[in-house]
Amino acid sequence: MCGIVGYTGKRAAMPVLISGLKKLEYRGYDSAGIALSGESGIIVRKQSGKVSGLSDLVDGEKDTLSLSHSGIAHTRWATHGPPTTLNAHPHEGNEGRVVLVHNGIIENHNALRERFKSAGHVFKSETDSEVLAHLVEVNYDGDLLAAVKKSLKEVDGTYGITCMVKDEPGVLVVARSGSPIVIGLGEDETIVASDASAIITYTRQAIYLDDNDIARIEGSKVDIESLDSGAVTRATSEIDWSPDAAEKGGYEHYMLKEVFEQPEAIRNTIRGRIDLNRGTAILSGLNLTPRELVDIQRLLIVGCGTSMNAGLIGEYAVEDFAAIPAEVEQAAEFRYRNPIVGSRDLVLAISQSGETADTLAAVREAVDKGTLVAALVNVVGSTIARETGRGIYLHAGPEVSVASTKAFTSQVSVLLMIALKIARAHRLSREKGIQIAKEIQRLPELVQQVLDCNDKIAEVAKHYADYNNAFYIGRGYMFPVALEGALKLKEISYIHAEGYHSAELKHGPIALLEESMPVIALLNQGPGQDKTLSNVAECKARNAPVLGVITKGDEEARKTCDHVIEIPACPQYTAVVPAAVALQLFSYHVARIRGCAIDQPRNLAKSVTVE
Ligand code: AGP
């Protein structure tokens, strides 16, 4: 997820583009760039780091650069190629005539890149996006709209793009498939952007492009077409959000926005990684052949906080699918306990930020111990990603809220794919593999069903917002979900919450059960449900209020609880995701009712870079 801005009109384009980028920085903040079109051609300035750095860079040339009345700009969230100046957008065609900014992922970029290389093209970056600029330039024959239209028919993947050509100053061409583009209609001017936050300073009249829409824009003249046919008309809508709300996409908090982004985030995470024909996963970043995978005799997962909880679900899945041992270690403990690791182990480090000090140290310890090390990271180019040099990016997009939500469900999605791939290299049949692959592909829709119950969950939360303590209980795959649910409530609502394996209650915690100690029970149908039902009965016998996360329509479970949150029916190994989303929303609403600082909870940092 990156931020794109474009301007054509009578104003100086540069200040409009720079202020637009600042508004979109929550979408990506590892590098930025701008291209300004004028009579003398197109000037490109870009660099790694925050938008403020780019702003300082162009400020030094503002006398010349401010003469331009049209331009495009981009703030990046790296997916392909680390955050460097060369990989920053805008990207140019081979002759520098066409300049383009892109948000999304071009899946067939390697094939296109090889084609152009053999035709003598020189690529400056490692990005998938640069290929698009080369393609449009090759197809350019005096009409930028036609060139972009022809080019987009040759690419697979997602995109929101804005581009310019030297030959047509003042003209922008924008297109969308999977990544948002909004067109802001002004007096004698038009501003385009990835979302309304970069537009509302100038106009509140906006057109939201649909997938497969493409538009030619010059000044206030906007012509929209469909990629497959001719002109189309799109409704103009009034943007009534405050600038702050716009950055949050109209949501009250980044956390809620990111919770609702999960179906799309998971789609981006699994896109191009499921092989339904062979019943396995395609995880090229792991860079391990089935021959090497079959040699792996143990998976050791290291991480902290939410990432460690995701790892626990990975442990269950690897042992369940592949029948090889898997263990989860708290990263700091792994680092200091002189771990026993060998040549047939794979150490998998999980970190959203890729910068967590303890997890980084655990990676270095494993590397020094000479074992195979891989990482599961969201931030491209982060230290853990660079130091392992082997791993999988989540593609979940930037996660701004301290409370990790979409990174967790994306981590679990990847761990299920890793378990599937390892299992197929061991004992798992192709048929069973296909079944698991299909269940993984259902995840976005399963999550959407829980998001559709947001209002009901908000109602349930009202009954639990006044307690100062809470227990979460679960068994099997649901035990880590209980831990994660408790962590979320702790982090943002300051309620002292503990996650337990349901069977653990009788060995101590049950002493605390009474009417002021609510229990949140993972009670969905599956192995161990009957046991957890009897644990719930023990809680009820001590007057503890019980909130059950149950399978939709499960009346028997419903009867045992004071309140319920329903999740769709699915196997345990995928039910962990909708169940976790249900508990994210529950904790969000409890914290909202308690008036907590949800996005910036006290004492917490988004990335813990100290021990
Ligand atoms: C989760 O909501 C917390 N922000 C925290 O537990 C986090 O998961 C932990 O600090 C690990 O961060 P990482 O995934 O960036 O390494």
XYZ file of C-alpha atoms and ligand atoms in Angstrom:
627
model
C 0.000 0.000 0.000
C 1.605 3.245 -1.226
C 0.321 6.809 -1.614
C -0.114 8.413 -5.030
C -0.873 12.072 -5.843
C -1.211 13.847 -9.206
C -2.024 17.435 -10.155
C -2.822 19.322 -13.370
C -4.094 22.874 -13.372
C -3.094 26.504 -12.946
C -1.376 26.315 -9.537
C 2.269 25.461 -8.948
C 2.064 21.683 -8.818
C 4.933 21.030 -6.391
C 3.382 22.317 -3.117
C 0.093 20.543 -3.915
C 1.936 17.261 -4.495
C 4.180 17.534 -1.420
C 1.294 18.375 0.947
C -0.704 15.543 -0.588
C 2.130 13.104 0.082
C 2.289 14.213 3.706
C -1.395 13.377 4.077
C -0.827 9.925 2.580
C 2.313 9.070 4.543
C 0.418 6.585 6.772
C 0.054 4.463 3.568
C 3.808 4.116 3.187
C 6.753 6.043 4.478
C 10.022 4.380 3.419
C 10.812 6.487 0.312
C 9.184 9.195 -1.790
C 9.468 10.966 -5.118
C 7.968 13.586 -7.408
C 7.954 14.285 -11.162
C 7.093 17.704 -12.512
C 6.201 18.321 -16.118
C 7.115 21.528 -17.954
C 7.954 22.858 -21.392
C 11.516 21.572 -20.999
C 10.444 18.028 -20.191
C 9.902 16.104 -16.978
C 12.032 16.566 -13.847
C 12.191 13.672 -11.394
C 13.365 13.982 -7.790
C 13.204 11.076 -5.338
C 14.897 9.657 -2.270
C 14.609 7.031 0.456
C 13.152 8.118 3.774
C 10.203 10.228 4.814
C 8.342 12.808 2.708
C 9.893 15.594 4.797
C 13.268 14.635 3.317
C 11.912 14.930 -0.214
C 10.261 18.226 0.701
C 13.622 19.613 1.856
C 15.252 18.299 -1.327
C 12.862 20.047 -3.734
C 12.622 23.136 -1.556
C 16.184 23.919 -2.584
C 15.060 24.168 -6.218
C 11.624 25.661 -5.654
C 12.263 28.625 -7.962
C 12.578 26.358 -10.992
C 10.388 23.489 -9.919
C 7.451 25.746 -9.016
C 7.104 26.767 -12.624
C 5.478 23.422 -13.345
C 1.670 23.167 -13.310
C 1.374 19.415 -13.516
C 3.061 16.501 -11.850
C 2.816 13.193 -10.061
C 4.199 12.029 -6.705
C 4.447 8.904 -4.592
C 5.194 7.809 -1.034
C 6.252 4.198 -0.932
C 5.523 1.084 1.059
C 8.084 -1.285 -0.403
C 6.931 -4.668 -1.691
C 9.477 -5.512 -4.391
C 12.983 -4.106 -3.770
C 14.168 -2.502 -0.501
C 13.459 1.183 0.274
C 16.264 2.904 -1.649
C 16.369 6.030 -3.811
C 16.585 3.929 -6.990
C 13.540 1.873 -5.989
C 11.546 4.977 -5.038
C 8.880 6.164 -7.473
C 8.365 7.795 -9.988
C 9.852 5.321 -12.437
C 10.769 6.151 -16.020
C 10.619 4.291 -19.302
C 13.831 3.215 -20.990
C 14.159 6.598 -22.753
C 12.813 8.645 -19.830
C 9.835 9.938 -21.870
C 7.146 8.213 -19.803
C 7.110 8.667 -16.008
C 4.821 6.674 -13.738
C 3.859 6.078 -10.101
C 2.229 2.783 -9.065
C 0.462 1.357 -6.022
C -0.093 -2.407 -6.083
C 1.791 -5.494 -7.258
C 2.551 -6.485 -10.891
C 2.714 -10.277 -10.686
C 4.174 -10.945 -14.165
C 6.886 -8.289 -13.795
C 9.730 -10.795 -14.109
C 8.562 -12.053 -17.501
C 8.072 -8.504 -18.813
C 11.431 -7.410 -17.425
C 13.222 -10.312 -19.196
C 11.435 -9.439 -22.429
C 12.598 -5.823 -22.284
C 16.101 -6.741 -21.151
C 16.526 -8.957 -24.194
C 15.400 -5.941 -26.249
C 18.250 -3.930 -24.717
C 16.328 -2.048 -22.045
C 18.206 -1.008 -18.922
C 16.391 -1.141 -15.582
C 17.447 1.212 -12.770
C 15.449 -0.404 -9.954
C 14.447 -3.801 -8.538
C 10.782 -2.872 -8.505
C 7.884 -4.505 -10.320
C 6.513 -0.997 -11.061
C 9.383 0.161 -13.316
C 8.391 -2.504 -15.821
C 5.087 -0.685 -16.304
C 6.850 2.565 -17.268
C 8.928 0.691 -19.850
C 5.797 -1.008 -21.210
C 3.799 2.233 -21.577
C 6.735 3.954 -23.270
C 7.149 1.083 -25.750
C 3.440 1.304 -26.568
C 3.421 5.117 -26.795
C 2.533 6.490 -30.229
C 1.456 10.048 -29.500
C -1.570 9.155 -27.335
C -0.806 8.424 -23.677
C -4.311 7.124 -22.919
C -4.090 4.569 -25.738
C -0.591 3.541 -24.681
C -1.622 2.927 -21.065
C -4.745 1.078 -22.158
C -2.730 -1.239 -24.411
C -0.088 -1.792 -21.731
C -2.486 -2.678 -18.925
C -3.880 -5.489 -21.014
C -0.452 -7.131 -20.756
C -0.083 -7.047 -16.964
C -1.366 -9.373 -14.201
C -1.767 -8.036 -10.678
C -3.115 -4.995 -8.926
C -2.540 -1.361 -9.675
C -3.475 2.216 -9.087
C -1.288 4.277 -11.434
C -0.766 7.846 -12.565
C 1.553 8.633 -15.454
C 2.765 11.400 -17.705
C 4.697 11.667 -20.965
C 7.138 14.363 -22.014
C 5.246 14.862 -25.274
C 1.961 15.849 -23.568
C 2.738 18.354 -20.736
C -0.242 18.931 -18.417
C -1.795 15.553 -19.247
C -2.171 12.803 -16.645
C -3.461 9.294 -17.281
C -4.719 7.344 -14.259
C -6.009 3.770 -14.018
C -7.162 1.414 -11.283
C -7.471 -2.321 -10.720
C -7.439 -3.393 -7.101
C -5.772 -0.228 -5.700
C -7.810 2.942 -5.119
C -7.715 6.134 -7.221
C -9.851 9.194 -6.407
C -10.196 12.127 -8.811
C -10.766 15.501 -7.102
C -12.618 17.933 -9.377
C -11.537 21.564 -8.952
C -11.895 24.943 -10.684
C -9.577 24.675 -13.752
C -7.665 21.929 -11.973
C -7.799 18.302 -11.000
C -6.042 16.468 -8.147
C -5.850 12.682 -8.179
C -4.836 10.584 -5.169
C -4.969 7.157 -3.543
C -7.550 8.484 -1.075
C -9.518 11.588 -0.226
C -7.168 12.826 2.504
C -4.841 14.323 -0.148
C -7.692 16.026 -2.001
C -10.062 17.587 0.545
C -7.878 20.644 1.120
C -8.635 21.646 -2.518
C -12.064 20.193 -3.307
C -14.802 18.008 -1.862
C -16.102 16.921 -5.282
C -14.628 13.510 -6.053
C -14.962 10.633 -8.458
C -13.917 7.204 -7.147
C -12.663 5.106 -10.052
C -13.880 1.517 -10.302
C -11.662 -1.424 -11.205
C -10.720 -1.390 -14.911
C -11.379 2.343 -15.176
C -8.828 4.566 -16.932
C -8.969 8.356 -17.268
C -7.217 11.095 -19.248
C -7.020 14.343 -17.270
C -5.884 17.767 -18.423
C -6.650 20.792 -16.230
C -10.271 20.312 -15.201
C -11.066 18.126 -18.228
C -11.568 14.523 -17.113
C -12.412 11.737 -19.624
C -13.063 8.317 -18.112
C -13.125 5.094 -20.101
C -13.272 1.405 -19.261
C -10.182 -0.634 -20.140
C -12.283 -2.989 -22.274
C -14.537 -0.460 -23.970
C -15.097 3.282 -24.513
C -16.263 6.181 -22.408
C -17.993 5.541 -19.084
C -19.679 7.897 -16.633
C -18.844 7.756 -12.930
C -20.788 9.477 -10.168
C -19.351 12.520 -8.430
C -19.638 12.334 -4.652
C -19.254 14.964 -1.921
C -16.429 14.218 0.557
C -17.760 15.198 4.009
C -14.880 13.934 6.164
C -12.467 16.001 8.270
C -8.814 15.713 7.129
C -8.042 13.523 10.178
C -10.948 11.206 9.437
C -9.890 11.021 5.812
C -6.455 9.672 6.751
C -8.275 6.972 8.675
C -10.485 6.280 5.681
C -13.494 7.547 7.612
C -12.828 5.214 10.553
C -12.527 6.681 14.074
C -9.226 4.926 14.723
C -6.416 3.367 12.670
C -6.989 0.124 14.596
C -10.604 -0.144 13.358
C -9.507 0.801 9.836
C -6.851 -1.928 9.892
C -9.302 -4.478 11.324
C -11.630 -3.754 8.397
C -8.719 -3.937 5.921
C -8.108 -7.601 6.797
C -10.043 -9.260 3.947
C -8.024 -7.215 1.427
C -4.790 -7.626 3.394
C -5.184 -11.418 3.479
C -6.020 -11.445 -0.252
C -2.746 -9.581 -0.869
C -0.927 -12.019 1.423
C -2.136 -15.168 -0.357
C -2.229 -13.723 -3.896
C -0.089 -15.796 -6.257
C 0.971 -18.143 -3.428
C -1.642 -20.910 -3.607
C -1.281 -23.712 -6.193
C -4.689 -25.393 -6.260
C -3.562 -27.832 -8.910
C -0.657 -29.265 -6.898
C -2.285 -28.684 -3.512
C 0.643 -26.713 -2.163
C 1.908 -23.156 -1.593
C 4.317 -21.121 -3.738
C 6.670 -19.356 -1.353
C 9.631 -18.417 -3.538
C 11.087 -16.121 -0.868
C 11.738 -19.175 1.316
C 14.068 -20.272 -1.453
C 13.861 -23.908 -0.355
C 13.305 -26.744 -2.803
C 11.006 -29.641 -1.789
C 14.290 -31.616 -1.571
C 15.582 -29.175 1.046
C 12.179 -28.961 2.737
C 12.045 -32.736 3.212
C 15.326 -32.469 5.118
C 13.795 -30.121 7.667
C 13.152 -32.189 10.785
C 12.062 -29.399 13.152
C 10.636 -25.877 12.848
C 11.657 -23.395 15.527
C 9.573 -20.215 15.553
C 10.810 -17.099 17.361
C 9.014 -13.808 17.921
C 7.523 -11.465 20.507
C 4.012 -10.420 21.510
C 1.405 -10.851 18.796
C 3.978 -12.300 16.408
C 4.795 -15.029 18.923
C 1.067 -15.801 19.289
C 0.819 -16.170 15.521
C 3.825 -18.486 15.724
C 1.956 -20.701 18.208
C -0.771 -21.237 15.613
C 1.986 -22.056 13.087
C 3.308 -24.654 15.536
C -0.083 -26.389 15.638
C -0.458 -26.293 11.857
C 3.024 -27.657 11.079
C 2.582 -30.554 13.494
C -1.000 -31.110 12.260
C -0.259 -30.974 8.507
C 3.377 -32.137 8.306
C 3.723 -34.297 11.418
C 7.143 -32.829 12.133
C 7.954 -31.194 15.494
C 7.565 -27.433 15.793
C 8.379 -25.231 18.774
C 7.788 -21.578 19.589
C 10.340 -19.601 21.565
C 9.963 -16.132 23.040
C 12.753 -14.386 21.137
C 14.596 -12.964 24.155
C 14.570 -16.382 25.803
C 15.903 -18.027 22.625
C 18.642 -15.461 22.437
C 19.960 -15.943 25.959
C 19.375 -19.604 26.635
C 22.088 -20.893 24.256
C 19.503 -22.761 22.157
C 20.099 -26.274 20.802
C 19.652 -25.957 17.060
C 21.018 -28.157 14.314
C 21.510 -28.410 10.572
C 18.083 -30.023 10.054
C 16.197 -27.288 11.862
C 14.571 -24.254 10.267
C 14.409 -21.195 12.517
C 11.553 -18.913 11.423
C 11.579 -15.394 12.872
C 8.239 -13.569 12.848
C 8.109 -9.779 13.089
C 5.648 -7.234 11.648
C 8.113 -4.359 11.859
C 11.241 -6.416 11.171
C 13.020 -4.270 13.752
C 12.141 -5.806 17.137
C 15.422 -5.998 19.035
C 14.894 -9.359 20.739
C 13.735 -11.055 17.526
C 16.672 -9.581 15.601
C 19.073 -10.867 18.258
C 17.447 -14.309 18.067
C 17.996 -14.288 14.293
C 21.661 -13.409 14.759
C 22.020 -16.168 17.368
C 20.491 -18.738 15.005
C 22.702 -17.528 12.129
C 25.783 -17.830 14.362
C 24.660 -21.343 15.285
C 24.797 -22.191 11.571
C 21.188 -23.286 11.228
C 18.733 -22.436 8.425
C 17.030 -19.113 9.197
C 14.068 -17.498 7.479
C 11.822 -14.584 8.369
C 8.187 -13.606 8.081
C 8.103 -9.809 7.940
C 5.731 -7.034 6.890
C 8.157 -4.131 6.442
C 10.183 -4.619 3.280
C 13.847 -3.829 3.625
C 13.715 -3.970 7.420
C 16.756 -5.211 9.345
C 15.440 -8.724 10.035
C 14.490 -9.121 6.358
C 17.921 -7.957 5.239
C 19.868 -10.051 7.741
C 18.028 -13.306 7.038
C 17.939 -12.754 3.257
C 15.375 -15.543 3.096
C 11.741 -15.192 3.920
C 8.240 -14.116 3.134
C 6.760 -10.645 3.058
C 3.205 -10.344 4.395
C 2.045 -7.644 1.918
C -0.467 -6.619 4.602
C 0.334 -2.918 4.036
C 1.502 -0.492 6.695
C 0.125 -1.110 10.161
C -0.056 2.224 11.990
C -2.006 1.267 15.124
C 0.219 -0.106 17.903
C -2.233 -2.939 18.468
C -1.356 -5.403 15.723
C -4.397 -6.792 13.917
C -4.076 -7.300 10.138
C -0.409 -8.281 10.515
C -1.503 -11.091 12.866
C -4.090 -12.571 10.499
C -1.678 -12.211 7.567
C 1.066 -13.911 9.622
C -1.306 -16.803 10.381
C -2.283 -17.034 6.684
C 1.390 -17.352 5.701
C 2.100 -19.853 8.491
C -0.727 -22.058 7.207
C 0.850 -21.862 3.723
C 4.314 -22.689 5.143
C 2.852 -25.670 7.027
C 1.112 -26.799 3.823
C 4.323 -26.527 1.772
C 6.430 -28.400 4.329
C 3.701 -31.033 4.704
C 3.502 -31.624 0.942
C 7.269 -32.200 0.977
C 6.670 -34.750 3.761
C 3.620 -37.004 4.056
C 0.597 -34.869 3.025
C -1.319 -36.103 -0.056
C -2.109 -33.819 -3.010
C -5.851 -34.243 -2.333
C -5.514 -33.201 1.328
C -3.260 -30.379 0.198
C -5.861 -29.083 -2.238
C -8.481 -29.202 0.519
C -6.309 -27.172 2.896
C -5.397 -24.726 0.091
C -9.089 -24.131 -0.628
C -9.776 -23.494 3.066
C -6.940 -20.939 3.168
C -8.471 -19.165 0.165
C -11.762 -18.844 2.105
C -10.103 -16.716 4.813
C -10.991 -13.244 3.405
C -14.674 -14.199 3.137
C -14.688 -15.760 6.634
C -13.256 -12.535 8.058
C -15.803 -10.432 6.159
C -18.614 -12.392 7.826
C -17.262 -11.419 11.260
C -16.781 -7.774 10.212
C -20.447 -7.754 9.171
C -21.278 -8.456 12.851
C -19.381 -5.375 14.077
C -22.489 -3.700 15.482
C -23.530 -6.840 17.368
C -20.007 -7.156 18.817
C -20.140 -3.496 19.884
C -23.397 -4.269 21.725
C -21.831 -7.253 23.506
C -18.803 -5.157 24.496
C -21.062 -2.857 26.519
C -21.615 -5.709 28.975
C -17.880 -6.166 29.603
C -16.435 -2.639 29.549
C -16.712 -2.044 33.288
C -14.684 -5.054 34.441
C -11.007 -4.651 35.342
C -10.034 -8.247 34.865
C -10.802 -10.998 32.364
C -9.810 -14.569 31.491
C -9.623 -15.931 27.946
C -9.748 -19.716 27.526
C -9.288 -22.020 24.532
C -7.956 -25.449 23.538
C -5.812 -26.706 20.650
C -5.595 -24.157 17.842
C -7.808 -21.865 19.953
C -5.343 -21.636 22.866
C -3.064 -19.151 21.022
C -6.209 -17.226 20.010
C -7.076 -16.929 23.710
C -3.566 -15.565 24.353
C -3.876 -13.071 21.474
C -7.367 -11.980 22.525
C -6.119 -11.303 26.052
C -3.118 -9.367 24.695
C -5.357 -7.141 22.554
C -7.659 -6.326 25.487
C -4.681 -5.620 27.746
C -2.946 -3.403 25.205
C -5.757 -1.019 24.385
C -8.283 -1.112 27.261
C -5.906 -1.492 30.232
C -8.041 -4.386 31.573
C -5.865 -7.070 33.214
C -6.605 -10.023 30.935
C -4.986 -13.461 30.974
C -5.175 -16.149 28.311
C -5.204 -19.770 29.500
C -5.515 -23.230 28.067
C -9.025 -24.176 29.203
C -7.703 -27.197 31.100
C -5.332 -24.959 33.073
C -8.156 -23.214 34.988
C -8.495 -25.992 37.558
C -4.787 -25.787 38.342
C -5.027 -22.343 39.957
C -6.765 -19.537 38.024
C -10.201 -20.912 38.933
C -9.588 -19.481 42.405
C -10.142 -16.007 40.945
C -13.485 -16.826 39.344
C -16.501 -14.889 40.638
C -19.062 -12.436 39.253
C -16.428 -9.690 38.633
C -14.125 -11.960 36.602
C -15.582 -12.451 33.114
C -14.418 -15.370 30.995
C -14.137 -15.139 27.215
C -14.289 -18.711 25.917
C -13.278 -19.902 22.426
C -16.139 -22.366 22.050
C -16.404 -22.935 18.319
C -17.143 -26.428 17.075
C -14.146 -28.748 16.685
C -11.879 -31.087 18.666
C -12.009 -30.252 22.399
C -15.225 -28.224 22.254
C -16.984 -30.618 24.644
C -14.155 -30.217 27.149
C -14.235 -26.429 26.911
C -18.031 -26.541 27.334
C -17.542 -28.280 30.673
C -14.870 -25.724 31.622
C -17.435 -23.029 30.884
C -19.898 -24.817 33.151
C -17.250 -24.674 35.922
C -16.957 -20.905 35.332
C -20.727 -20.457 35.418
C -20.889 -22.448 38.636
C -18.763 -19.720 40.194
C -20.996 -16.912 38.762
C -18.352 -15.722 36.311
C -19.977 -13.947 33.335
C -19.179 -15.890 30.147
C -18.799 -14.525 26.616
C -18.560 -17.362 24.102
C -17.045 -17.193 20.625
C -19.216 -19.867 19.009
C -19.836 -21.384 15.588
C -22.795 -19.723 13.833
C -26.030 -21.554 14.733
C -24.526 -23.668 17.529
C -27.463 -23.466 19.954
C -25.953 -25.859 22.501
C -22.917 -23.629 22.955
C -25.084 -20.496 22.937
C -27.118 -21.796 25.872
C -24.019 -22.121 28.078
C -22.983 -18.448 27.670
C -24.295 -15.089 28.847
C -23.327 -13.498 25.548
C -21.966 -14.852 22.278
C -20.078 -13.700 19.200
C -20.637 -15.997 16.207
C -18.017 -17.006 13.671
C -18.622 -18.990 10.451
C -18.222 -22.788 10.427
C -14.785 -23.861 9.165
C -11.897 -26.142 10.214
C -10.002 -25.228 13.421
C -6.875 -24.287 11.509
C -8.715 -21.492 9.695
C -11.263 -20.708 12.447
C -8.365 -19.118 14.351
C -8.528 -16.136 11.967
C -12.248 -15.150 12.205
C -12.097 -15.896 15.957
C -9.108 -13.547 16.349
C -10.897 -10.828 14.346
C -13.968 -11.200 16.583
C -11.763 -10.647 19.650
C -9.997 -7.696 17.982
C -13.377 -5.993 17.513
C -14.475 -6.933 21.041
C -11.382 -5.377 22.600
C -11.645 -2.345 20.295
C -15.201 -1.598 21.390
C -14.440 -2.196 25.081
C -11.524 0.263 24.808
C -13.670 2.771 22.888
C -16.391 2.621 25.567
C -13.694 3.119 28.245
C -12.385 6.153 26.307
C -8.863 4.744 25.883
C -6.204 6.116 23.505
C -6.678 3.200 21.113
C -4.087 3.953 18.434
C -1.353 5.095 20.793
C -1.837 3.091 24.029
C 0.221 4.267 26.992
C 3.673 2.766 27.547
C 3.643 0.975 24.153
C 5.611 1.477 20.926
C 4.722 0.104 17.497
C 8.193 -1.392 17.169
C 10.241 -2.326 20.257
C 13.816 -1.697 19.136
C 15.351 -1.956 22.590
C 15.750 -5.019 24.814
C 0.999 -6.247 19.316
O -0.226 -5.636 19.216
C 2.039 -5.419 19.948
N 2.216 -4.215 19.280
C 3.340 -6.155 20.221
O 3.075 -7.257 21.039
C 4.069 -6.650 18.961
O 3.404 -7.740 18.418
C 5.492 -7.068 19.350
O 6.152 -5.947 19.860
C 6.245 -7.654 18.159
O 6.388 -6.687 17.167
P 6.902 -7.140 15.714
O 5.894 -8.075 15.145
O 7.020 -5.862 14.951
O 8.237 -7.794 15.904
